XYZ file of C-alpha atoms in Angstrom:
487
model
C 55.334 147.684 63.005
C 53.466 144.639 64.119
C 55.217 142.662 61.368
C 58.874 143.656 62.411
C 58.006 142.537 65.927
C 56.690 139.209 64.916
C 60.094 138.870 62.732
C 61.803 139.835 65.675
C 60.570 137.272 68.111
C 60.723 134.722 65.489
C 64.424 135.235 65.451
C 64.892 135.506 69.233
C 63.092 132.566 69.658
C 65.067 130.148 66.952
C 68.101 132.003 67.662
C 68.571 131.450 71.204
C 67.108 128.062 72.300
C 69.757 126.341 70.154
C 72.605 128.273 71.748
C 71.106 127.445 75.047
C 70.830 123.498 74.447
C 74.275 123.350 72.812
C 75.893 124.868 75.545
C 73.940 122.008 77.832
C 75.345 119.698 75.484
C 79.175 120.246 75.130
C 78.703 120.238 78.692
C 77.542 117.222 78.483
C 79.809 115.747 76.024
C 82.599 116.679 77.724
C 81.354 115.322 80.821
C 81.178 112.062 78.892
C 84.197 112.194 77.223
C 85.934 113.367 80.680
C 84.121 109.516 82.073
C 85.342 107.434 78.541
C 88.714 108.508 78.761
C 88.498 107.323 82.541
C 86.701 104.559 81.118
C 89.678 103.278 78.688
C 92.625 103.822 81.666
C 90.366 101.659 83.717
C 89.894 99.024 80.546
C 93.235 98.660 79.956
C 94.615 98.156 83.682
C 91.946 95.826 84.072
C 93.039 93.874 80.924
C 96.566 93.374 82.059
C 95.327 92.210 85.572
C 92.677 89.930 83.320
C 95.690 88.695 81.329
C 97.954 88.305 84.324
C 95.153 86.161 85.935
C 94.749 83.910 82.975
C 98.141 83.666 82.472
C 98.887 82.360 86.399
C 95.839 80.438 85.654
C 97.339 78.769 82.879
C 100.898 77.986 84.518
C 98.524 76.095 87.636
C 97.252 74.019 85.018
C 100.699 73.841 83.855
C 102.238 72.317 86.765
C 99.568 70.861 88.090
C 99.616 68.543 84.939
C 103.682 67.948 85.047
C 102.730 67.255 88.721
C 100.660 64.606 87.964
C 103.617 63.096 85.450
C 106.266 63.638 88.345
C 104.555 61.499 90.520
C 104.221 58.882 88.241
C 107.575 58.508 87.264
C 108.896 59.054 90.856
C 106.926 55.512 91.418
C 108.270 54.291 88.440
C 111.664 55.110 89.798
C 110.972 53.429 92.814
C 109.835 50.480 91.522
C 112.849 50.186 89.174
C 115.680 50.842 92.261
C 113.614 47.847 94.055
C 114.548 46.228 90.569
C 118.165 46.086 91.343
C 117.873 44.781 95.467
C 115.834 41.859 94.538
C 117.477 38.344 95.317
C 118.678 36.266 92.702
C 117.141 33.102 92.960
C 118.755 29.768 91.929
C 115.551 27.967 90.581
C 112.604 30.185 88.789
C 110.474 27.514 89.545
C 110.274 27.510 93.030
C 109.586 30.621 93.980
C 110.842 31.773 97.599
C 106.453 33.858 97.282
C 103.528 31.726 97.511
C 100.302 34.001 97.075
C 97.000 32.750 97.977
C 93.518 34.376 98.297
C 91.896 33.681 101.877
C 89.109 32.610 100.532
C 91.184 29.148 98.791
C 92.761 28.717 102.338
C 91.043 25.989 104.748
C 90.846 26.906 108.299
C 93.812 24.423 109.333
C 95.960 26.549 106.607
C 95.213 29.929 108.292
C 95.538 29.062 111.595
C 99.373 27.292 110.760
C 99.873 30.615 108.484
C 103.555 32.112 108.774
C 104.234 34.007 105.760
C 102.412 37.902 105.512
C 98.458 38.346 105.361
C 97.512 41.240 103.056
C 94.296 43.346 104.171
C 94.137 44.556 100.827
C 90.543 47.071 102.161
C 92.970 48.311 104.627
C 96.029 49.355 102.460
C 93.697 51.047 100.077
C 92.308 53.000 102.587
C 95.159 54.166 104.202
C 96.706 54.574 100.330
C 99.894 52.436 100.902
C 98.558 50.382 98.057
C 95.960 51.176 94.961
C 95.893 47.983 93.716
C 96.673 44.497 94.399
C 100.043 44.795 92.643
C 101.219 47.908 94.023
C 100.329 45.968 97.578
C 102.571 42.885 96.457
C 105.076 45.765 95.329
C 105.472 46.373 98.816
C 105.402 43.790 100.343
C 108.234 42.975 98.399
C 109.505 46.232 99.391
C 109.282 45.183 102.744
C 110.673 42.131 103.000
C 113.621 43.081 100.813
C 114.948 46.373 102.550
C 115.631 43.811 105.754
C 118.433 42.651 104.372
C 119.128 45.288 101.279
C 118.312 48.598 102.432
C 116.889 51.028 100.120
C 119.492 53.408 97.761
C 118.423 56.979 97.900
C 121.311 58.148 95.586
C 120.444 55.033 93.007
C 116.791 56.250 93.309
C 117.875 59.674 92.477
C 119.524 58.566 88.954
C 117.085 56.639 87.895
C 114.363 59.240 88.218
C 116.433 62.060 86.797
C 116.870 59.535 83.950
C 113.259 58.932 83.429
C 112.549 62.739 83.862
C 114.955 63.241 81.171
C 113.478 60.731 79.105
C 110.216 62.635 79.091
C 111.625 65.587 78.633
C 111.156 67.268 81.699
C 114.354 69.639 82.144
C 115.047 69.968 85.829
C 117.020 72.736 87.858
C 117.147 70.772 90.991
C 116.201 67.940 92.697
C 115.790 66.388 96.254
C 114.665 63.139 97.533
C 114.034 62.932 101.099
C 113.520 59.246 103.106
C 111.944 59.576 105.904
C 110.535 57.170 108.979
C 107.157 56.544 109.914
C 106.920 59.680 111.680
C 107.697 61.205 108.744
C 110.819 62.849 110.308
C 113.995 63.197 107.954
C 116.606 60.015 107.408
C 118.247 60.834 104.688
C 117.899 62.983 101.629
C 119.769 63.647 98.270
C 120.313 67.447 98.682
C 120.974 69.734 101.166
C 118.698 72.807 99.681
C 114.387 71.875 99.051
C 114.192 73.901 95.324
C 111.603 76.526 95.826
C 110.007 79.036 93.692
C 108.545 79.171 89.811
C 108.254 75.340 88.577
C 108.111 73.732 91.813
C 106.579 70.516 92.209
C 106.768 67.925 95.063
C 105.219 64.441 94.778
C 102.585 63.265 97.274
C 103.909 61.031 100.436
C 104.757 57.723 99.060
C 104.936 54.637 101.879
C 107.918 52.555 101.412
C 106.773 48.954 102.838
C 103.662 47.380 103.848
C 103.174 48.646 106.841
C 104.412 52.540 106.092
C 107.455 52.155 108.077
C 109.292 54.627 105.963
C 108.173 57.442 103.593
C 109.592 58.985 100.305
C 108.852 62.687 99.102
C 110.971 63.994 96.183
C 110.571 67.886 94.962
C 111.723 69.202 91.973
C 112.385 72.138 90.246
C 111.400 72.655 86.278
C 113.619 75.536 84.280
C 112.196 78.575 83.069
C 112.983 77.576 80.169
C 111.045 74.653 79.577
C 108.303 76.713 81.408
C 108.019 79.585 78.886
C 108.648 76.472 75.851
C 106.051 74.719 76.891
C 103.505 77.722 77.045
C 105.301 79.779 73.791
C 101.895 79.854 72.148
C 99.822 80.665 74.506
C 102.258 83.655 75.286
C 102.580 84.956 71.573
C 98.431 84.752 71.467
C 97.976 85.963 74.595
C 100.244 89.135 73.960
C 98.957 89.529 70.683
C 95.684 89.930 71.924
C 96.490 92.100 74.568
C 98.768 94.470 71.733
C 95.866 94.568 69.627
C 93.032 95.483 72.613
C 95.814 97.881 73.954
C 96.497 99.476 70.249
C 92.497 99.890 70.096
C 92.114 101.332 73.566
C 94.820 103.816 72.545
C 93.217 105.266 69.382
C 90.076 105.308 70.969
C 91.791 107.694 73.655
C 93.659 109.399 71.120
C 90.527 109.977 69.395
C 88.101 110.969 72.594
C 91.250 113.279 73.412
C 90.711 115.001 70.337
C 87.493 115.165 70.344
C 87.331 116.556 73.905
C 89.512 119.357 73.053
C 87.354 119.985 69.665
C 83.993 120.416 72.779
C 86.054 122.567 74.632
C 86.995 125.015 71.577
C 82.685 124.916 70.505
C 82.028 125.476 74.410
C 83.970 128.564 74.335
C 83.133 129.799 70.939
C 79.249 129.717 71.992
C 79.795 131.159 75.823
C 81.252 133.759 73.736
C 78.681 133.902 71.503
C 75.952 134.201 73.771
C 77.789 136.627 76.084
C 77.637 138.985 72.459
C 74.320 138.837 72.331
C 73.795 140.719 75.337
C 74.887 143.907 73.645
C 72.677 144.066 70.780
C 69.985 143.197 72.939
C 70.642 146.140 74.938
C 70.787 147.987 72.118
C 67.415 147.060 71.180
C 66.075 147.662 74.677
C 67.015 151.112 74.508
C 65.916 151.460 70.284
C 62.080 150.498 71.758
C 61.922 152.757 74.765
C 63.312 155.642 72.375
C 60.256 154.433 69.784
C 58.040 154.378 72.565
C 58.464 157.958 73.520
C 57.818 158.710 69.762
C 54.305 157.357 69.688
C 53.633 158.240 73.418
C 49.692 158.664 73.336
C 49.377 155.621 70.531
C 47.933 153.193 72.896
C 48.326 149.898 70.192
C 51.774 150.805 69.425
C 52.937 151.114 72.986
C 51.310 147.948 73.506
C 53.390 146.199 71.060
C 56.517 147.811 72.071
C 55.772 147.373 75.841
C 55.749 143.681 74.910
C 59.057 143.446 72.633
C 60.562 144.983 75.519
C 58.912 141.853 77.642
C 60.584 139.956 75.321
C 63.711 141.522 75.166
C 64.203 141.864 79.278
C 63.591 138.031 79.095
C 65.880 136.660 76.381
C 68.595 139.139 78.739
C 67.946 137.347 82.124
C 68.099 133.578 80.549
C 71.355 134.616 78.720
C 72.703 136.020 81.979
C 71.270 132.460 83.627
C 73.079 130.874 80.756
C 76.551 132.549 81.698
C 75.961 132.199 85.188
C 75.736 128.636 84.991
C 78.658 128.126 82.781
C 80.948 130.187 85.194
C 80.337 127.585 87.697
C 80.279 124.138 85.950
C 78.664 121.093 87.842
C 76.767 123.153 90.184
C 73.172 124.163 89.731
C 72.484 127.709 90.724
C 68.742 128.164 91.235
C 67.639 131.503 91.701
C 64.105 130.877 93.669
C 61.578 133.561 93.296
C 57.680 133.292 93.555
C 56.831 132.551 90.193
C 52.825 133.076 89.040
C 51.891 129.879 86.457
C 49.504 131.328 85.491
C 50.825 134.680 84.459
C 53.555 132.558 82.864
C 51.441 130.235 80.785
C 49.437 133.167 79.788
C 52.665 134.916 78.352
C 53.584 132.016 76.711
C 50.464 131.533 74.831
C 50.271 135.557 73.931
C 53.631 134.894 72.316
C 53.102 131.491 70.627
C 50.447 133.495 69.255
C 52.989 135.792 67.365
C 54.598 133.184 66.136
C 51.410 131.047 64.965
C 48.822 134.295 63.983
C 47.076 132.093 61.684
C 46.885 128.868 64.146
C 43.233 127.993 65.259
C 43.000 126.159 68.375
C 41.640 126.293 71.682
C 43.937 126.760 74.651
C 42.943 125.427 78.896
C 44.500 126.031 81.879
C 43.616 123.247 84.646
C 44.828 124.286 87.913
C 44.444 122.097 90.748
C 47.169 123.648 93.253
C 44.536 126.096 95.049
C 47.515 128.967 94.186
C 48.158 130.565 90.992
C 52.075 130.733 92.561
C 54.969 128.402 93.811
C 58.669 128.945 94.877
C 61.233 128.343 92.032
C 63.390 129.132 89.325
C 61.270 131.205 87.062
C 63.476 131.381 84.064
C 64.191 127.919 84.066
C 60.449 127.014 84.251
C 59.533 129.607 81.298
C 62.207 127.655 79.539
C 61.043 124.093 79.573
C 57.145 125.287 79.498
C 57.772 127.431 76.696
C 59.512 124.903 74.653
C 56.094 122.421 75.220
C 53.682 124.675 74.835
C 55.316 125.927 71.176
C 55.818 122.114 70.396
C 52.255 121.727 71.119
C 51.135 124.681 68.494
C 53.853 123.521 65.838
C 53.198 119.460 65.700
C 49.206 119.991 65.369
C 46.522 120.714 62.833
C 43.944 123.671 63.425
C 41.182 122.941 65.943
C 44.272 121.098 68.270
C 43.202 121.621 71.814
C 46.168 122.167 74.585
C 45.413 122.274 78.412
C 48.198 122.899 80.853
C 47.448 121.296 84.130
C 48.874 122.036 87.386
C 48.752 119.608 90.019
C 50.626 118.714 93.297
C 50.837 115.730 95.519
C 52.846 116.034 98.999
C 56.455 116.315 98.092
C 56.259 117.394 94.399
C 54.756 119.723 92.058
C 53.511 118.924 88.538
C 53.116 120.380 85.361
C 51.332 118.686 82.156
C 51.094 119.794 78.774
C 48.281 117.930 76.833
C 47.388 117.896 73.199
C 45.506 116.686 70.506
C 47.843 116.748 67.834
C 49.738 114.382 65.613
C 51.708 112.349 68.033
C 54.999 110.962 67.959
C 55.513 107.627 66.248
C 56.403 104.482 68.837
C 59.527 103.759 67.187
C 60.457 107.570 67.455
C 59.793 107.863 70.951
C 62.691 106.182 72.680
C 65.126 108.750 71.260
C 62.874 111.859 72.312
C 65.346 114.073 74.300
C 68.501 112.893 71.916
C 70.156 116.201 70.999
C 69.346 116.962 67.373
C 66.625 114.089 66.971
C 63.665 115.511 64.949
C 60.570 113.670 64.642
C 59.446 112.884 61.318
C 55.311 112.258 60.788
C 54.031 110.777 57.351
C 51.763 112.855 55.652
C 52.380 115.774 57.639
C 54.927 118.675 56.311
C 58.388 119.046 57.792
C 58.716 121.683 60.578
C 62.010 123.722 61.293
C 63.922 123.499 64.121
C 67.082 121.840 65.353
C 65.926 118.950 67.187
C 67.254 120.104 70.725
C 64.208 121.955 72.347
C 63.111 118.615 74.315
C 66.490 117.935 75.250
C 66.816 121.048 76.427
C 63.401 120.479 78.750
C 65.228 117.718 80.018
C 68.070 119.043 80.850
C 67.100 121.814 82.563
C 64.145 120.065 84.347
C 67.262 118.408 86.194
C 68.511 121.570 87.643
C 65.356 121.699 89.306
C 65.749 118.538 90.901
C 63.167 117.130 88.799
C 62.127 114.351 85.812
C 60.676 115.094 82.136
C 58.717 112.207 80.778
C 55.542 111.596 77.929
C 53.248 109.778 76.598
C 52.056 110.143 73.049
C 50.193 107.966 70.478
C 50.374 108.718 66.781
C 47.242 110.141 65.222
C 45.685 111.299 68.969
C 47.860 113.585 70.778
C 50.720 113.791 73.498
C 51.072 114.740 76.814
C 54.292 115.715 78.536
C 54.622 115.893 82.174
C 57.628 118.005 84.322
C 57.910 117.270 87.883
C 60.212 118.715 90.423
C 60.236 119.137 94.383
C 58.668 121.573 95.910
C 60.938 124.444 97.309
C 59.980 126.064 100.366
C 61.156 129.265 101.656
């Protein structure tokens, strides 16, 4: 009889913890799937608004450039209409301009001076001239609008010509002359273009002493907008079409997978919610054996504690389906919970399932209770996955002490032993579902790789952190905090 029992907890024990931690982790998965597909939608908007930024970023350059051409030819423009208002003179050789640097004039020659002085500093500074030819420029300009006044609509030809002649295609154009106040005298066009392709040219002083202003604004076409960028375009569409196409399949495919989660999720709530019955049946099939060998002390001692077993494995699947009826919340059922007792039941079991195991077994309790205020089955859960870890990843002669300890806010448990450790490069995926640890030298142990994920897990619903510390060869200890819960 004692061997059916052991066989029977055996199968409880590898039975059930998997359907437990799978459940926790097509939760989990879905969860995660629920945040990539949010993820992607959030991926691609931001990509267009990236594009859309790089593109406007790219059309500033754009014009900003052409700006910089405008204005040059608008002074080349202006330079050419003074062109065709300068006087003719009769003799080249005797020029009506005498130019002379202050510095080669005597004292007698400044003070009889009647032609124009140049302050050369002064025009630069106040950016009527750049250099010492765009200052003679104006002067010229000056002195030749007094009798020939400037031609706005000449002005406007010749700078559509040389626009034209750099290939510049443009929708409209206006040239405004203004006076020194920069109020309006005249201009070319009733309407100031405005919108995509806009440029105007900076304030451009007419004369040596800014007595009159020119501003002209243009318009570039579409057209020549979207020529002038066509590669940029196809690569930056291209690129966006292939990130797009990517984010799509990978949407298509967490889709798919998210409904494959859902399908497993129900298949093992419906799974575990079966087990229920046979369990009951077995509940009853020992108290019925149990009447059979009343007066057999031994026997009813062994079926007294199948029937432990069974009443247990009942209220964690009911915990189990309680929880998954009400996703996203954590449903702790507080009761006072002896450690002690627990531990102890642990071990007694454990012992079933290791009868030939030699080891020595401590319980360190430094909480001046043997009981606290919490969610027994989810305790027994995590405690009774370490405890059996400890027993299975060991050599006789281990040692394992479970320590209880408190400071003011939390409580916690840790679960020591000297047994083969877990490798350093293994350690950083400890609590991965379906990670297994594999030791040299030391035999391959069955499982599923999901009992420490499911410590971790459910550690959580309590509020609380799993973590270790191990080194290969000496031992491990694992360590479950959680707040205390007061009534």
């Amino acid at each position: 009889m004692s061997e059916t029992l052991n066989i029977m907890n055996r199968e409880n024990l590898t039975c059930f913890l998997p359907m437990e931690s799978l459940t926790n982790y097509c939760n989990i998965k879905a969860q995660n799937m629920s945040k990539s597909i949010l993820t992607t939608i959030i991926g691609i908007t931001a990509l267009f608004a990236l594009q859309g930024l790089w593109l406007y970023r790219t059309y500033i350059l754009y014009i900003g450039e052409k700006g910089n051409t405008v204005n040059d030819l608008f002074k080349v423009a202006i330079d050419k209409e003074l062109s065709n208002r300068v006087f003719k003179y009769k003799d080249p050789r005797n020029p009506t301009f005498t130019f002379k640097y202050a510095d080669e004039m005597t004292p007698e020659e400044r003070a009889n001076l009647k032609g124009d002085t140049i302050d050369y500093k002064k025009l630069s500074d106040n950016g009527t001239a750049r250099s010492f030819t765009e200052a003679l420029s104006q002067l010229r300009q000056e002195q030749i609008s007094q009798n020939r006044p400037l031609q706005i609509n000449t002005l406007d030809s010749l700078f559509l010509e040389e626009l034209s002649n750099h290939d510049l295609n443009i929708a409209s154009c206006q040239i405004i002359y203004m006076d020194k106040d920069t109020l309006a005298i005249d201009s070319t066009n009733q309407y100031t273009p405005t919108g995509l392709g806009t440029i105007t040219t900076k304030l451009t002083p007419i004369g040596l002493y800014s007595s009159h202003y020119l501003k002209a604004t243009v318009q570039v076409t579409p057209t020549s907008i979207m020529l002038e960028l066509l590669y940029t375009l196809i690569a930056s569409f291209g690129i966006t079409l292939f990130i797009i196409a990517t984010l799509y399949y990978q949407l298509v495919v967490i889709t798919h997978t998210q409904k494959e989660l859902k399908e497993q999720e129900t298949t093992i709530h419906n799974a575990i919610h079966d087990l229920k019955s046979p369990l009951n049946g077995v509940f009853v099939l020992l108290d019925t054996v149990k009447e059979l060998v009343k007066g057999d002390t031994l026997m009813e001692n062994f079926l007294q504690k199948g029937k432990g077993q069974v009443k247990r494995m009942t209220e964690m699947i009911e915990s189990i389906l309680e929880t998954t009826r009400k996703p996203g919340k954590s449903l702790l059922k507080l009761e006072v919970t002896d450690l002690i007792e627990m531990v102890s039941h642990i071990k007694e079991n454990a012992d079933t399932i290791f009868p030939d195991k030699k080891y020595t077994f401590f319980i360190n309790n430094k909480l001046g209770t043997n009981t606290i205020l919490t969610d027994k089955i989810i305790l027994e859960r995590c405690l009774r996955n370490l405890i059996e870890n400890a027993f299975k990843y060991s050599d006789d002669g281990v040692n394992i002490t479970v320590t209880f300890s408190q400071t003011k806010e939390q409580i916690c448990i840790a679960v020591k032993d000297t047994g083969w450790g877990i490798p350093k490069k293994a350690q950083r995926h400890i609590g991965s579902p379906f990670f297994q640890v594999k030791i040299a030298n030391k035999p391959a142990q069955p499982g599923y790789g999901i009992g420490l994920c499911s410590v971790n897990s459910q550690i959580q619903k309590l509020g609380g952190v799993f973590h270790f510390e191990s080194e290969e060869g000496k031992g491990s200890i694992f360590f479950l905090k959680f707040p205390k819960n007061r009534k």
